Amino acid sequence: MNNNFGGDIAYLWSKYSGLYLDGIEKTIVLALLGTAVGCLIGFLCGILQTIPCAKTDKSVKRFLLGLLRAIIRIYVEVFRGTPMILQAVFIYYGLPYITGGGAKFSSTWLAAFVIVSINTGAYMAESVRGGIISIDPGQTEGAKAIGMTHFQTMLYVVLPQALRNIMPQIGNNLIINIKDTSIMFIIGFSEFFAEHRSIVGTTNKYFPSAAIEMIGYLLMTVICSIVLRRIEKKMDGSDSYKLVQGDALTMTAGNYNYPGKGSNFDERSRESGAAGRGGR
Amino acid sequence: MGEKILEVRHLSKSFGDNEVLKDIDFTVARGDVTSVIGASGSGKSTLLRCINLLETPTSGEILYHGENIQGRGFSASSYRAKVGMVFQSFNLFANMSVLENCEIGQRRVLGRGREEARANALRYLDKVGMTPYQNAKPRQISGGQKQRVAIARALAMEPEVLLFDEPTSALDPEMVGEVLDVMRSLASEGMTMLVVTHEMAFARDVSSCVAFMKDGVICEQGGPEQLFGAPQKSETREFLARFFGK
């Protein structure tokens, strides 16, 4: 029985905190950037997949759209359906092998970033598709009726609303990425978990180091969770709004029937009561 | 009669085996206020949606200033920018404030600058009496207010024709009046309007022409005095009798 668990942790931290912190930084940067770019890929796939295709369109356009959809479908199935650790192996070791050294990533960082982005993109493509489907078709019709094109409709009307709806999924992906980037040791990228492996290799204190890892990962994910919740709240916007009073003599509160606001006169009395001199 | 803006020729529309519109011929001239009345399911809304290309007609053609709107090289989006539409379910953009709803089309479709779009949006919001609520989100205002904003949004594009698809059908009775008032004032200012409605009083008092639809065809068409006062077809008489409880 080893009673020096706390002491071991303290020893590891005092000696290797620089390495651990460096690993944490690389992990969080990789997860954040990979998720962000993955989201962009997902949104792009979402827009392209939902381009309307009528039977009356030219056959060339229909063929190209069909091809595009097929490519996106294959991309999603392949990258969602295989382990990220093998994707890393294929992209980092496989590409130079096949091309005879022609296509090789200059750094493990770049390779890791590309792999996480592509992998997240495959998941996000489906999330975004779900998000787009969830938006009332009336929103699209309203946008079309004032002359917006498909891309404008998506960019200004549908995707901002879809983005809000899939924020929880984006959060999921970010947290999964924080943890799953730990497989990047396979290509020699020194993120948080890779640092653990190398520290353990020299100190042989496996479990105390694993405990540090646990705490580190949990801290990262919990902080991300809190930040994401904040962002969601911010996206929802304020529950109230300010009336704009043009003519000082008209009582705008007279038509003010937003539910949950009490009677028409509440607001006015609160105003005059609070400051003693009403009017904004 | 003014210059013809829209001409519908032999328009048919089927959903599967269900033929909703049958060989419709129809014209909208500048300054006309045309009301389309008829029972639910008679094809009124589908006609309007075909005119705005929200539905693709099965056969026949729709001419806008003599040009086929389904022709090759005809831009559906710039056509829609000139033919405004007000929906039964408002379809205001939920992610934007009232003011932004009225600005976005001007800025992104018409390419107007921020200042111009804002001034214009405020002008039309004022017209429908919604200026005080410019910062509200659609979910924070009532149905009648939403519909007035939707009208302002359509007007801000300065369309040649405004299509109304049962604009008061989703409203509580006490809110119908405020929307009809706005529409009445638009009509008096000479706006060209095509209104699908169940508001018979509006159709009778405001429109210059009334079309009665039944089972996918325009059964009878004429001035409001004639159609409401002395309907020629027995179907029209039956429908009106049911409506006015005669």
XYZ file of C-alpha atoms in Angstrom:
526
model
C 0.000 0.000 0.000
C 1.389 3.296 -1.066
C 0.444 6.085 1.278
C 2.348 8.718 -0.590
C -0.277 9.423 -3.254
C -0.566 13.103 -2.421
C 3.171 13.413 -2.133
C 3.667 11.830 -5.544
C 1.232 14.203 -7.136
C 2.931 17.148 -5.493
C 6.295 15.847 -6.658
C 5.116 15.378 -10.239
C 3.488 18.781 -10.317
C 6.507 20.590 -8.856
C 8.823 18.944 -11.311
C 6.717 18.742 -14.464
C 4.009 21.410 -14.121
C 5.506 23.200 -17.122
C 5.015 20.132 -19.311
C 1.499 19.499 -18.024
C 0.465 23.111 -18.575
C 2.034 23.081 -22.003
C -0.013 19.944 -22.783
C -3.183 21.570 -21.501
C -2.592 24.601 -23.696
C -2.016 22.476 -26.785
C -5.072 20.342 -26.056
C -7.384 23.294 -25.539
C -6.108 25.211 -28.570
C -6.404 22.113 -30.748
C -9.921 21.350 -29.490
C -11.126 24.932 -29.873
C -9.679 25.487 -33.348
C -10.648 22.013 -34.540
C -14.216 22.458 -33.320
C -14.478 25.943 -34.829
C -13.230 24.853 -38.240
C -15.289 21.668 -37.954
C -18.358 23.841 -37.418
C -17.518 25.872 -40.511
C -17.210 22.667 -42.526
C -20.495 21.476 -41.047
C -22.267 24.710 -41.944
C -20.872 24.651 -45.458
C -22.079 21.057 -45.928
C -25.449 22.075 -44.483
C -25.870 24.951 -46.950
C -24.747 22.859 -49.919
C -26.934 19.902 -48.980
C -30.068 22.007 -48.799
C -29.743 23.821 -52.145
C -33.195 23.381 -53.606
C -33.376 21.211 -56.685
C -36.521 21.365 -58.766
C -37.428 18.907 -61.499
C -37.579 21.832 -63.891
C -33.920 22.763 -63.348
C -31.348 22.128 -66.051
C -30.035 18.568 -66.068
C -26.436 19.779 -65.606
C -27.405 21.588 -62.420
C -29.322 18.582 -61.153
C -26.387 16.281 -61.888
C -23.904 18.565 -60.115
C -26.172 18.943 -57.107
C -26.631 15.176 -56.955
C -22.879 14.665 -57.158
C -22.298 17.248 -54.429
C -24.795 15.575 -52.139
C -23.229 12.170 -52.777
C -19.744 13.496 -51.957
C -20.951 15.064 -48.705
C -22.779 11.858 -47.823
C -19.638 9.761 -48.364
C -17.516 12.245 -46.407
C -19.907 12.114 -43.461
C -20.175 8.337 -43.470
C -16.424 7.734 -43.749
C -15.265 10.221 -41.123
C -18.096 9.561 -38.714
C -17.822 5.829 -39.174
C -14.106 5.292 -38.510
C -12.053 5.907 -35.343
C -10.233 9.231 -35.241
C -7.049 7.438 -34.161
C -7.003 5.519 -37.463
C -7.848 8.660 -39.426
C -4.774 10.241 -37.813
C -2.645 7.296 -38.820
C -3.971 7.373 -42.394
C -3.521 11.088 -42.847
C -0.182 11.552 -41.083
C 1.585 8.296 -42.008
C -0.567 7.067 -44.889
C -0.398 10.131 -47.142
C 3.429 10.255 -47.393
C 3.483 6.468 -47.775
C 1.085 6.494 -50.714
C 2.518 9.565 -52.413
C 6.111 8.491 -51.863
C 6.781 11.369 -49.482
C 5.113 13.894 -51.797
C 2.356 14.865 -49.397
C 3.612 15.122 -45.877
C 2.482 17.379 -43.069
C 5.247 19.736 -42.009
C 4.221 19.539 -38.364
C 2.265 17.193 -36.156
C 0.305 20.229 -34.979
C -1.001 20.942 -38.452
C -1.832 17.273 -39.010
C -3.688 17.041 -35.686
C -5.603 20.226 -36.465
C -6.652 18.962 -39.903
C -7.753 15.603 -38.518
C -9.839 17.059 -35.682
C -11.438 19.590 -38.040
C -12.401 17.045 -40.661
C -13.696 14.633 -38.069
C -15.755 17.275 -36.274
C -16.996 18.567 -39.627
C -18.509 15.176 -40.392
C -20.487 15.206 -37.156
C -21.422 18.859 -37.496
C -22.680 18.353 -41.052
C -25.407 16.150 -39.630
C -26.072 18.446 -36.671
C -26.394 21.436 -38.977
C -28.706 19.505 -41.280
C -30.866 18.723 -38.257
C -30.709 22.364 -37.191
C -31.823 23.554 -40.610
C -34.696 21.073 -40.732
C -35.846 22.307 -37.325
C -36.414 25.856 -38.583
C -39.995 26.644 -39.576
C -40.323 26.593 -43.397
C -42.183 29.890 -43.052
C -38.856 31.558 -42.282
C -37.478 30.424 -45.630
C -40.647 31.488 -47.412
C -40.555 34.893 -45.760
C -36.970 35.357 -46.900
C -37.693 34.193 -50.433
C -40.738 36.429 -50.637
C -38.563 39.518 -50.217
C -36.221 38.289 -52.930
C -33.411 36.624 -51.019
C -31.418 33.929 -52.775
C -30.810 30.527 -51.202
C -27.445 31.603 -49.821
C -28.785 34.865 -48.417
C -31.720 33.046 -46.849
C -29.348 30.591 -45.238
C -26.795 33.162 -44.144
C -29.090 35.773 -42.638
C -32.207 33.902 -41.611
C -31.928 30.132 -41.295
C -28.387 29.494 -40.085
C -28.393 32.066 -37.262
C -31.477 30.344 -35.885
C -30.113 26.884 -36.588
C -26.863 27.852 -34.863
C -28.756 28.697 -31.695
C -30.596 25.379 -31.836
C -27.445 23.321 -32.281
C -25.321 25.155 -29.709
C -25.734 22.236 -27.256
C -24.397 19.909 -29.957
C -21.463 22.198 -30.659
C -20.749 22.105 -26.935
C -20.875 18.326 -27.038
C -18.382 18.265 -29.871
C -16.028 20.669 -28.142
C -16.003 18.586 -24.980
C -15.581 15.353 -26.899
C -12.703 16.963 -28.784
C -10.962 18.069 -25.589
C -10.939 14.458 -24.476
C -10.495 12.687 -27.793
C -7.523 14.731 -28.931
C -5.681 12.516 -26.436
C -5.284 10.004 -29.270
C -2.975 12.434 -31.072
C -0.003 10.886 -29.207
C -0.185 8.337 -32.046
C 1.319 10.894 -34.440
C 3.637 12.291 -31.770
C 1.751 15.486 -31.083
C 2.533 16.456 -27.489
C -0.869 17.383 -26.116
C -1.941 16.867 -22.514
C -2.171 13.079 -22.618
C 1.069 12.670 -24.575
C 2.846 14.672 -21.877
C 1.490 12.226 -19.319
C 2.893 9.325 -21.294
C 6.319 10.827 -21.537
C 6.402 11.902 -17.862
C 5.327 8.434 -16.762
C 8.020 6.970 -18.980
C 10.726 8.688 -16.950
C 9.193 8.707 -13.447
C 7.207 5.457 -13.373
C 4.525 7.182 -11.258
C 1.659 6.129 -13.469
C -1.355 6.515 -11.235
C -0.483 9.888 -9.650
C 0.106 11.300 -13.112
C -3.194 9.851 -14.318
C -4.901 11.626 -11.420
C -3.390 14.927 -12.540
C -4.678 14.186 -16.041
C -8.168 13.462 -14.733
C -8.300 16.738 -12.830
C -6.869 18.634 -15.810
C -9.385 17.246 -18.295
C -12.288 17.761 -15.935
C -11.277 21.378 -15.344
C -11.065 22.050 -19.072
C -14.434 20.491 -19.849
C -16.258 22.084 -16.927
C -14.932 25.548 -17.785
C -15.970 25.040 -21.416
C -19.431 23.947 -20.301
C -19.878 27.075 -18.215
C -18.648 29.358 -21.002
C -20.926 27.674 -23.539
C -23.957 28.128 -21.292
C -23.092 31.809 -21.010
C -22.853 32.115 -24.778
C -26.220 30.412 -25.221
C -27.812 32.806 -22.771
C -26.299 35.722 -24.594
C -27.606 34.426 -27.926
C -31.118 34.244 -26.507
C -30.960 37.963 -25.959
C -32.850 40.034 -23.487
C -36.401 39.155 -22.512
C -37.427 42.776 -22.557
C -37.082 45.571 -25.033
C -37.192 49.334 -24.970
C -40.052 51.197 -26.509
C -39.012 54.031 -28.736
C -41.086 57.072 -28.015
C -41.298 59.477 -30.884
C -43.874 61.921 -29.613
C -43.429 62.721 -25.951
C -47.167 63.236 -25.513
C -48.280 59.800 -26.660
C -48.194 57.156 -24.014
C -46.529 54.260 -25.748
C -47.345 52.059 -22.793
C -50.931 52.277 -23.945
C -50.341 49.575 -26.542
C -47.711 47.795 -24.564
C -49.150 44.354 -24.281
C -46.147 42.112 -24.082
C -47.289 39.326 -21.740
C -45.823 39.193 -18.293
C -45.409 42.931 -18.076
C -48.375 43.682 -15.863
C -50.832 46.429 -16.612
C -50.253 49.351 -18.918
C -49.733 51.682 -16.030
C -47.208 49.674 -14.056
C -44.320 50.804 -16.115
C -45.267 54.420 -16.025
C -45.775 54.525 -12.313
C -42.481 52.749 -11.732
C -40.715 55.278 -13.907
C -42.115 58.359 -12.285
C -41.853 56.878 -8.818
C -38.232 55.830 -9.128
C -36.616 59.006 -10.323
C -39.158 61.657 -9.538
C -38.671 63.095 -13.013
C -40.123 60.813 -15.663
C -39.467 60.506 -19.361
C -36.571 59.052 -21.267
C -57.777 50.002 -66.299
C -54.062 50.578 -65.772
C -51.098 48.834 -67.264
C -51.114 45.060 -66.832
C -48.563 43.957 -64.262
C -49.372 40.294 -63.898
C -51.103 38.024 -66.332
C -51.954 34.447 -65.431
C -52.697 32.215 -68.399
C -54.103 28.689 -68.296
C -52.471 28.101 -64.937
C -52.843 24.615 -63.465
C -51.330 23.147 -60.359
C -51.539 19.587 -59.088
C -50.237 18.033 -55.935
C -49.931 14.416 -57.021
C -53.357 13.408 -58.342
C -55.046 16.321 -56.679
C -55.638 19.130 -59.146
C -55.838 22.257 -57.029
C -55.890 24.870 -59.788
C -57.555 24.254 -63.132
C -56.849 26.439 -66.112
C -56.873 29.785 -64.327
C -56.872 33.010 -66.335
C -56.386 36.150 -64.383
C -54.967 39.651 -64.686
C -53.683 42.194 -62.218
C -53.396 45.771 -63.480
C -51.704 48.710 -61.800
C -53.821 50.205 -59.032
C -56.162 47.227 -58.821
C -57.213 45.938 -55.455
C -58.374 42.427 -56.204
C -59.904 40.243 -53.544
C -60.010 36.502 -54.010
C -62.721 34.849 -51.978
C -63.972 31.293 -51.719
C -64.247 28.358 -49.360
C -61.192 26.795 -47.756
C -59.463 24.411 -50.134
C -60.751 26.156 -53.243
C -57.196 26.965 -54.356
C -56.995 30.659 -53.420
C -53.760 30.412 -51.477
C -52.184 28.094 -54.012
C -52.915 30.640 -56.734
C -51.134 33.318 -54.732
C -48.212 31.029 -53.958
C -47.872 30.138 -57.631
C -47.811 33.812 -58.546
C -44.925 34.305 -56.120
C -43.272 31.077 -57.305
C -43.389 29.582 -53.840
C -45.140 26.761 -55.670
C -44.120 25.700 -59.144
C -47.090 25.704 -61.510
C -47.759 22.358 -63.211
C -48.712 24.012 -66.485
C -49.671 27.362 -67.919
C -47.750 30.573 -67.612
C -47.511 33.682 -65.502
C -46.380 36.862 -67.221
C -44.832 39.778 -65.370
C -44.904 42.830 -67.622
C -45.255 40.391 -70.499
C -42.287 38.257 -69.487
C -42.723 34.619 -68.485
C -41.576 34.292 -64.880
C -40.646 30.665 -65.405
C -38.620 31.359 -68.491
C -34.916 30.602 -68.711
C -32.791 33.432 -67.440
C -35.634 34.965 -65.448
C -34.458 35.643 -61.910
C -37.044 34.439 -59.427
C -35.443 36.342 -56.578
C -35.417 39.747 -58.231
C -38.993 39.121 -59.357
C -40.027 38.310 -55.783
C -38.376 41.520 -54.603
C -40.886 43.431 -56.742
C -43.889 41.310 -55.832
C -44.294 41.487 -52.077
C -46.067 38.877 -50.018
C -47.770 38.967 -46.650
C -48.400 35.576 -45.107
C -51.134 34.218 -42.907
C -48.493 33.130 -40.393
C -46.493 36.415 -40.616
C -43.142 34.655 -41.149
C -41.178 37.433 -39.522
C -37.518 36.541 -39.062
C -37.334 35.303 -35.487
C -33.650 36.141 -35.104
C -34.062 39.823 -35.902
C -35.703 42.796 -34.271
C -38.723 44.468 -35.841
C -36.491 47.120 -37.390
C -33.973 44.599 -38.720
C -36.817 42.628 -40.285
C -37.647 45.695 -42.355
C -34.013 46.484 -43.192
C -32.545 43.159 -44.215
C -34.226 42.875 -47.616
C -33.416 46.444 -48.553
C -29.783 45.978 -47.621
C -29.074 42.499 -48.985
C -31.464 42.329 -51.926
C -31.750 45.943 -53.054
C -28.210 46.804 -51.935
C -29.197 49.936 -50.068
C -26.882 51.472 -47.508
C -27.451 51.244 -43.770
C -28.741 54.795 -43.342
C -31.115 54.675 -46.266
C -32.484 51.265 -45.283
C -33.037 52.408 -41.707
C -34.798 55.634 -42.690
C -36.994 53.749 -45.105
C -37.795 50.984 -42.634
C -38.773 53.562 -40.019
C -40.976 55.352 -42.514
C -42.963 52.191 -43.198
C -43.009 51.113 -39.559
C -44.499 54.497 -38.810
C -47.092 53.933 -41.491
C -48.286 50.747 -39.784
C -47.951 52.322 -36.342
C -45.162 50.080 -35.125
C -42.313 52.561 -34.634
C -42.354 52.275 -30.829
C -41.718 48.536 -31.091
C -38.773 48.714 -33.476
C -36.420 47.068 -30.962
C -38.744 44.219 -30.039
C -38.248 40.689 -31.293
C -41.176 39.093 -33.142
C -41.837 36.735 -30.221
C -42.451 39.721 -27.964
C -45.290 41.338 -29.893
C -48.892 40.328 -30.556
C -50.268 38.711 -33.705
C -51.797 41.893 -35.075
C -48.570 43.760 -34.441
C -46.581 41.024 -36.140
C -48.774 41.252 -39.209
C -48.387 45.035 -39.332
C -44.614 44.599 -39.179
C -44.833 41.977 -41.933
C -46.696 44.508 -44.067
C -44.040 47.136 -43.318
C -41.332 44.626 -44.243
C -43.005 43.987 -47.587
C -43.599 47.712 -48.201
C -39.983 48.582 -47.413
C -39.012 46.711 -50.575
C -41.233 49.151 -52.499
C -42.967 46.406 -54.441
C -45.146 46.896 -57.494
C -47.763 44.471 -56.258
C -48.479 43.241 -52.782
C -49.925 39.776 -52.322
C -51.822 39.049 -49.112
C -52.412 35.410 -48.202
C -55.264 35.441 -45.675
C -53.510 38.109 -43.616
C -56.077 38.143 -40.805
C -56.988 34.454 -40.561
C -54.479 33.656 -37.824
C -55.436 36.656 -35.700
C -57.619 36.999 -32.660
C -60.832 38.828 -33.597
C -59.887 42.014 -31.782
C -56.669 42.284 -33.792
C -58.213 41.854 -37.218
C -59.283 45.491 -37.342
C -55.826 47.011 -36.931
C -54.475 44.965 -39.842
C -57.446 45.681 -42.089
C -57.084 49.386 -41.312
C -53.512 49.324 -42.578
C -54.574 47.464 -45.719
C -57.428 49.891 -46.279
C -55.089 52.872 -46.150
C -52.687 51.171 -48.566
C -55.534 50.587 -50.997
C -56.599 54.211 -50.772
C -53.047 55.277 -51.618
C -53.208 53.349 -54.864
C -51.147 50.288 -53.973
C -51.747 47.370 -56.304
C -52.975 44.546 -54.127
C -54.086 40.962 -54.539
C -55.788 39.799 -51.383
C -56.902 36.285 -50.533
C -59.342 36.799 -47.705
C -62.305 35.637 -45.712
C -63.109 39.207 -44.710
C -66.153 39.805 -46.887
C -66.675 43.346 -45.653
C -63.143 44.228 -46.686
C -63.575 42.565 -50.070
C -66.832 44.382 -50.642
C -65.799 47.842 -49.455
C -62.162 48.111 -50.442
C -61.529 46.073 -53.563
C -61.983 47.214 -57.111
C -62.470 43.666 -58.299
C -63.530 40.442 -56.609
C -62.884 36.918 -57.809
C -64.786 33.990 -56.370
C -62.997 30.652 -56.526
C -64.500 27.212 -56.209
C -62.837 23.850 -56.718
C -59.750 25.271 -58.392
C -61.445 27.522 -60.907
C -62.384 31.179 -60.869
C -66.102 30.770 -60.835
C -67.100 34.379 -61.052
C -65.292 37.670 -61.301
C -66.455 41.257 -61.267
C -66.792 44.510 -59.416
C -67.731 44.244 -55.738
C -71.215 45.737 -56.254
C -72.004 43.190 -58.905
C -70.473 40.150 -57.201
C -71.926 40.882 -53.783
C -75.070 42.646 -54.954
C -76.136 40.605 -57.940
C -74.072 37.411 -58.240
C -74.627 35.668 -61.565
C -73.652 32.113 -60.673
C -75.609 29.920 -58.306
C -72.325 28.775 -56.637
C -71.487 32.371 -55.778
C -74.955 32.981 -54.392
C -74.721 29.835 -52.282
C -71.312 30.779 -50.896
C -72.341 34.331 -50.066
C -75.586 33.180 -48.525
C -73.688 30.860 -46.225
C -71.316 33.657 -45.332
C -73.833 36.332 -44.609
C -76.278 33.854 -43.110
C -79.023 34.742 -45.543
